[in-house]
Coordinates of C-alpha atoms in Angstrom, one line a residue:
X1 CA 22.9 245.4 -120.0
X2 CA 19.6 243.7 -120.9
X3 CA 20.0 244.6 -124.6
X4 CA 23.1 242.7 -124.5
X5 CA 22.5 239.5 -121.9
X6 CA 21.7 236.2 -123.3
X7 CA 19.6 233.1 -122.7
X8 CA 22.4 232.0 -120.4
X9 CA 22.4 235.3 -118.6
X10 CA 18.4 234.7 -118.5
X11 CA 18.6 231.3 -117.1
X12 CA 20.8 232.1 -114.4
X13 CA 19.2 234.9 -113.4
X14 CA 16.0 233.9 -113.4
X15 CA 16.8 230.4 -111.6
X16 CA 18.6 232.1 -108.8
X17 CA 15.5 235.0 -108.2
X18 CA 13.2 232.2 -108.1
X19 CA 13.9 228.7 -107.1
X20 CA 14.2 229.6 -103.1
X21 CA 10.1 229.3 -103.7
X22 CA 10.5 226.1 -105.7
X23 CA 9.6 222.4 -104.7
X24 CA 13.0 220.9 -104.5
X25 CA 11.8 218.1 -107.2
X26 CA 11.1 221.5 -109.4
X27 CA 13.8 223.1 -108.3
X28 CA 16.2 219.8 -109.3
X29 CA 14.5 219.0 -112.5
X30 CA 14.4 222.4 -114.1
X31 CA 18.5 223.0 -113.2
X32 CA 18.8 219.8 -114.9
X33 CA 16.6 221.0 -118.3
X34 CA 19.1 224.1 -117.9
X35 CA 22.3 222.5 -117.5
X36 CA 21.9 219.5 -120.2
X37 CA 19.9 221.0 -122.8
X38 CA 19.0 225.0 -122.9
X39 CA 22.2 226.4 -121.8
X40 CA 24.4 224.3 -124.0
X41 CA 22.1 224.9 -127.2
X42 CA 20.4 228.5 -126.6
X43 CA 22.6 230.0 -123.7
X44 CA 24.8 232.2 -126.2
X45 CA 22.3 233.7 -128.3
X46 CA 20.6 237.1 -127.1
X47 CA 17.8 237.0 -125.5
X48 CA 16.6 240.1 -127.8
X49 CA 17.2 238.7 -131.0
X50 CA 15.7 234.8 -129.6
X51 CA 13.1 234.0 -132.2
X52 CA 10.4 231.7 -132.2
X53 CA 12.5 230.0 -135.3
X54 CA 15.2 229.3 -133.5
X55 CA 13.2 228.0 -130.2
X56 CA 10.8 225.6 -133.4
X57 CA 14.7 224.6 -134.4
X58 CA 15.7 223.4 -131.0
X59 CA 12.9 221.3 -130.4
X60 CA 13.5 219.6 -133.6
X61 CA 16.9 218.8 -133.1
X62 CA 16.0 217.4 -129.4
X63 CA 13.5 215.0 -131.0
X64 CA 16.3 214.1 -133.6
X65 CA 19.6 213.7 -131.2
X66 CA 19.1 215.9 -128.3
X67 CA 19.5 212.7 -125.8
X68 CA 22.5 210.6 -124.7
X69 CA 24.8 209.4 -127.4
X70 CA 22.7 211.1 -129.6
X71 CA 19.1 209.5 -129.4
X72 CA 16.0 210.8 -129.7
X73 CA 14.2 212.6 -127.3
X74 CA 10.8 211.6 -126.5
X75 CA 8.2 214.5 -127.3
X76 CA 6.7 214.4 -123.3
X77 CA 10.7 215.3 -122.6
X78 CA 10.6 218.0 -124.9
X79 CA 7.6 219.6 -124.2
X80 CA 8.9 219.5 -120.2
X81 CA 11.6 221.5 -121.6
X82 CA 9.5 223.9 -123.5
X83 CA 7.9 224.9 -120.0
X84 CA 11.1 225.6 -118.4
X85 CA 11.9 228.3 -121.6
X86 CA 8.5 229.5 -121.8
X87 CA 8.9 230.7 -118.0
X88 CA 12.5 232.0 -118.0
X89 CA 11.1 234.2 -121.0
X90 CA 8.0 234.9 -119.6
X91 CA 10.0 236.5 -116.5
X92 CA 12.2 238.1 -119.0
X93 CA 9.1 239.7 -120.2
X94 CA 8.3 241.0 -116.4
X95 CA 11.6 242.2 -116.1
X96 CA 10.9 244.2 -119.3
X97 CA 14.0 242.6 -120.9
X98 CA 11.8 241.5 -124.1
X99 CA 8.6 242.9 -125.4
X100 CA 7.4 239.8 -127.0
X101 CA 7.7 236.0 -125.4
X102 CA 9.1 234.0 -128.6
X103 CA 8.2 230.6 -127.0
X104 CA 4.2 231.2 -126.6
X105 CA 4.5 231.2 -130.3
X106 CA 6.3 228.0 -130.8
X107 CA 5.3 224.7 -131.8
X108 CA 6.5 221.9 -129.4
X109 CA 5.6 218.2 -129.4
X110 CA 2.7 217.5 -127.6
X111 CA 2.7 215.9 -124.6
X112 CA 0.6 212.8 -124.2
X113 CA -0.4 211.1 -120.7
X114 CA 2.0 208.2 -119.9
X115 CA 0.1 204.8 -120.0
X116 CA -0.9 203.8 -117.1
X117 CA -0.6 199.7 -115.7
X118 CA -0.9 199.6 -112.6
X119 CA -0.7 195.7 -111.0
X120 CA -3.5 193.3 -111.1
X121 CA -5.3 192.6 -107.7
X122 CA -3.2 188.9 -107.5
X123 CA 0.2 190.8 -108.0
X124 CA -0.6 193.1 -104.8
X125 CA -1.7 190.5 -102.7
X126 CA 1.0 188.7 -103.6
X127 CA 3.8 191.5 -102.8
X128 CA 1.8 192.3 -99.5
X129 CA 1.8 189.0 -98.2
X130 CA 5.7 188.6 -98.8
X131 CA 6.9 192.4 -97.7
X132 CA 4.0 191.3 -94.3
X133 CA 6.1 187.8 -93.4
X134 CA 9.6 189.8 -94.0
X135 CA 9.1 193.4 -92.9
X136 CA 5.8 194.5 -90.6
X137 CA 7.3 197.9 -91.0
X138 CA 7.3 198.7 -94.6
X139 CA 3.8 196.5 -95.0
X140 CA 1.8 198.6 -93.3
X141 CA 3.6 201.6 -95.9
X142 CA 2.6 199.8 -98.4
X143 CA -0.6 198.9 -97.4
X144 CA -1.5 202.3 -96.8
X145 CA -0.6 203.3 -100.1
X146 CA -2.9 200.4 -101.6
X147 CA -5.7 201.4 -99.2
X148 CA -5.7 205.5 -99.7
X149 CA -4.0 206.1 -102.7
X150 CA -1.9 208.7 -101.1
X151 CA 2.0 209.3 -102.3
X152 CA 5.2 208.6 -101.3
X153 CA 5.6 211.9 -100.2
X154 CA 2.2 212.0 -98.3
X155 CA 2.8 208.8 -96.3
X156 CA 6.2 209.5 -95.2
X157 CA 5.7 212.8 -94.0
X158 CA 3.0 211.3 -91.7
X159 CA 2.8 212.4 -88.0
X160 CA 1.2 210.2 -86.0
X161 CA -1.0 213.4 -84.9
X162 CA -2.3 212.8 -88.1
X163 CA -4.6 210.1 -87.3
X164 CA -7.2 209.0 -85.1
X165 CA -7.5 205.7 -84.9
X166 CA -10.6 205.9 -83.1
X167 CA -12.2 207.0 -86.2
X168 CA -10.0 205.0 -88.8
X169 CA -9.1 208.2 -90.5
X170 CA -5.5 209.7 -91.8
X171 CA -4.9 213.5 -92.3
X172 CA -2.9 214.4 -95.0
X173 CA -1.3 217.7 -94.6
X174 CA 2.4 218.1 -96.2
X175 CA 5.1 215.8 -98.1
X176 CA 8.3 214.6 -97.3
X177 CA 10.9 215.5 -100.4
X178 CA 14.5 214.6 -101.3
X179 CA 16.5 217.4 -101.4
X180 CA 20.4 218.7 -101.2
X181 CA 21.3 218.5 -97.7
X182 CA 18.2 216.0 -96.8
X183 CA 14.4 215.5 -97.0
X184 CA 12.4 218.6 -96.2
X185 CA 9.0 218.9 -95.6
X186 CA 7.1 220.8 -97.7
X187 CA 2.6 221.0 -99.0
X188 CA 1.5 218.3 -101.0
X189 CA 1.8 218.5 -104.2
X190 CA -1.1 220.2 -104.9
X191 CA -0.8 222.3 -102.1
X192 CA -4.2 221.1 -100.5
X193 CA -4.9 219.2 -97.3
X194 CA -7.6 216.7 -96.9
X195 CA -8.3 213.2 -95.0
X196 CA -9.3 209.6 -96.1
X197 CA -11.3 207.3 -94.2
X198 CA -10.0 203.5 -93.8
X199 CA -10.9 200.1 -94.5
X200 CA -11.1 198.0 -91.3
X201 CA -7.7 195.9 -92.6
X202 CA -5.8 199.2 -92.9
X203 CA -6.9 200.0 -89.6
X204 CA -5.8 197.3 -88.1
X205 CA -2.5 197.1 -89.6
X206 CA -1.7 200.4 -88.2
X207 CA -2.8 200.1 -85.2
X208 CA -0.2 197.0 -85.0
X209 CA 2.3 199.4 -86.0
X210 CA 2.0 202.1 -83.2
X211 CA 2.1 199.7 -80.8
X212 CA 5.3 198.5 -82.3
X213 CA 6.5 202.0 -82.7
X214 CA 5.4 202.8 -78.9
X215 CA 7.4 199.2 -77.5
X216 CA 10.2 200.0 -80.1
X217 CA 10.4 204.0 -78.4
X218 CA 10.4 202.7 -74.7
X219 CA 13.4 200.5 -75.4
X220 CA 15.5 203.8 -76.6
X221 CA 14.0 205.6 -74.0
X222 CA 11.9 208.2 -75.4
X223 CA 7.9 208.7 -76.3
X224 CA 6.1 208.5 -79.1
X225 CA 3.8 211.6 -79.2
X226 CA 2.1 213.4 -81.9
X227 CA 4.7 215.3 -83.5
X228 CA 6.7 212.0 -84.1
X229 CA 7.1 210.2 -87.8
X230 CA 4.7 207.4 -87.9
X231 CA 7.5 206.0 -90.3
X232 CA 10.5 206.6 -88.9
X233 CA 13.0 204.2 -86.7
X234 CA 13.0 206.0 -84.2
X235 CA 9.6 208.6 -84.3
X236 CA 11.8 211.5 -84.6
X237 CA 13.5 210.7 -88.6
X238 CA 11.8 209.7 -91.5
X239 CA 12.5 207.4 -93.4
X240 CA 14.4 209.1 -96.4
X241 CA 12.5 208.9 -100.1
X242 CA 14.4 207.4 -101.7
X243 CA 15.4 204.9 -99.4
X244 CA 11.5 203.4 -99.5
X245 CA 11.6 203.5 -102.9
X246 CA 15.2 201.1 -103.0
X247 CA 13.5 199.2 -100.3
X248 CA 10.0 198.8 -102.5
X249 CA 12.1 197.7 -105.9
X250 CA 14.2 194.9 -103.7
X251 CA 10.9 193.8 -102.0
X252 CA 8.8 193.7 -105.0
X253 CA 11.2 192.3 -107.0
X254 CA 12.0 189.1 -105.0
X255 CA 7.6 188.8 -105.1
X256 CA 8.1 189.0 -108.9
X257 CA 5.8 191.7 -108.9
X258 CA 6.8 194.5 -112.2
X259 CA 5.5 198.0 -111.0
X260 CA 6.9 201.2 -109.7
X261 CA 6.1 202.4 -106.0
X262 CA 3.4 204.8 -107.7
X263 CA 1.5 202.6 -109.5
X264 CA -0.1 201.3 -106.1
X265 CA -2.0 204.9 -106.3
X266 CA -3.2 203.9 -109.8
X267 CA -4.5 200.3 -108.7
X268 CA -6.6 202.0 -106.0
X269 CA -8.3 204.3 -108.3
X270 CA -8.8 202.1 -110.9
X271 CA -9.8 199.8 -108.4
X272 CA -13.0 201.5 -106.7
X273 CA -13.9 203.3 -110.1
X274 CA -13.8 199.8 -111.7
X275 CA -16.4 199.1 -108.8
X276 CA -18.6 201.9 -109.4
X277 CA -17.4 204.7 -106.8
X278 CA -18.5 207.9 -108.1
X279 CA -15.6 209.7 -109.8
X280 CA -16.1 212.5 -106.9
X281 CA -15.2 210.5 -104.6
X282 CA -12.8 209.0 -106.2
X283 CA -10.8 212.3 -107.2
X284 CA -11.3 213.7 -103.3
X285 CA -9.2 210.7 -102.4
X286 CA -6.6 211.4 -104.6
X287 CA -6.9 215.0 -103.5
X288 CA -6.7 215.9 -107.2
X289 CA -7.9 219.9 -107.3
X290 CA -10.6 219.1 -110.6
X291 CA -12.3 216.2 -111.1
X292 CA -11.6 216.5 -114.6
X293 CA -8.0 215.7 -113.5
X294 CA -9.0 212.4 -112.9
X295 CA -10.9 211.6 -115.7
X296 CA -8.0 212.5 -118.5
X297 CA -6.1 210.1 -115.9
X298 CA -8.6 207.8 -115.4
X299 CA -11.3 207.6 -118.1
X300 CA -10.1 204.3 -119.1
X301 CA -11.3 202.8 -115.7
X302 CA -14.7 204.5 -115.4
X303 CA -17.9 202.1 -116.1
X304 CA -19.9 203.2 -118.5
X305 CA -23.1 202.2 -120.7
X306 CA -20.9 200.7 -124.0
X307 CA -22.1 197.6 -123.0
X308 CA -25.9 198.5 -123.4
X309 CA -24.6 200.7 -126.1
X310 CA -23.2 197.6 -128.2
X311 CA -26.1 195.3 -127.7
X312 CA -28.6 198.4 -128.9

């Protein structure tokens, strides 16, 4: 059987063995890779005779035509799907179908960081203050994600057992992820829990917003306790993903403000490194697992002595 199955055969078995322990953002954008570009272009060859030729051939074509009506893909795109056929091979190599992985010897584009522009300090205050007069709700989202850098994911799994507002600190132990059938809650991203202290403004915000919450519970009837959403219309839901992220675009839009929900993570490290916070600190915030992480992310942002190296 094995001597005769094909990339296709591959791909499906390997995506049905293991995507049940995939993130549901993995699990959606590798079945995408699959579906638009692998299966249609590698899925009848054998997987025994697949050679690293062919896989060097694919990626060229992909940078030449491989994207809608024929453009180029970009080579961060290809590489992404270069990961998704070094895996399926490399469990074709568990499963003893292949003796030899033809993708760890081929060449794919390299994939370079994304720039990074994350709003200037006027353009935030100026979306805060309008999303503050319009919606209390979604302002204290957002100003949480100014304040701690944390994701979309992190804030809107939040429980409001989470924090203690006595301290002015915020636990951050899972994500909230769009997925078929509904968000699910599932570890961060990098599978590590940590917490962030807050500003005195953060604090204060939130606390406005569980009293809200608590008022806005005793009208349905029902208590806000620990286990309830601290975003949420009713403690019990969160708010879906991609529903903040509609809700940010309108918002920031009508303040005339050009960033993406996730670049409020990038002002606040760029932010306090700019001021001179230690790049430890600044990575634990982030939760990034290496500090290094946040240098190849950040390195742009972090003072350092070129100044006094220019006037020697």
């Amino acid at each position: 059987m094995t001597a005769q199955a094909t990339v296709a055969d591959l791909l499906d078995d390997w995506y049905a063995a293991l995507s049940p322990n995939w993130s549901p953002t993995t699990t959606r954008q590798t079945k995408s890779v699959i579906d638009c570009h692998l299966a249609p272009r590698l899925g009848h060859v054998k997987v025994a005779t697949l050679r690293t030729e062919d896989i060097d051939a694919l990626y060229g074509d992909l940078r030449q035509s491989g994207g809608r009506d024929g453009q180029p893909l970009s080579p961060g795109t290809v590489h992404r799907i270069h990961v998704v056929l070094h895996r399926a091979l490399a469990q074709a190599l568990r499963w003893e179908w292949i003796w030899v992985n033809p993708a760890s010897t081929a060449s794919p584009p390299s994939s370079e960081p994304a720039p990074i522009y994350p709003p200037s300090p006027e353009e935030v205050v100026r979306l805060l203050s309008h999303v503050a007069g319009v919606d209390p709700d979604f302002h204290t989202f957002l100003a949480l994600a100014v304040s701690t850098g944390a994701r979309r994911s992190q804030l809107g799994a939040l429980r409001w057992g989470d924090i203690d507002l006595e301290r002015g600190q915020i636990g951050f132990l899972r994500a909230l992820l769009d997925a078929q059938g509904g968000p699910v809650l599932r570890p961060t991203k990098t599978g590590r829990t940590y917490r962030v202290n807050l500003d005195a403004d953060s604090l204060e915000i939130l606390t406005a917003h569980y009293e809200r919450a608590v008022q806005r519970a005793r009208r349905s009837g029902v208590d806000i306790d620990r286990l309830s959403f601290v975003f949420s219309d009713d403690g019990g839901s969160p708010w879906p993903p991609n529903w903040v992220t509609k809700q940010f675009i309108a918002y920031r839009r009508v303040a005339k403000v050009d960033c993406r929900l996730h670049d409020l993570r990038h002002f606040m490290a760029t932010t306090i490194l700019t001021a001179g916070v230690p790049i430890t600190t600044v990575s634990a915030r982030l939760s990034h697992a290496r500090t290094s992480t946040t240098l190849n992310v950040y390195a742009h942002a972090v003072p350092g002595g070129d100044t006094v190296a220019a006037e020697v």
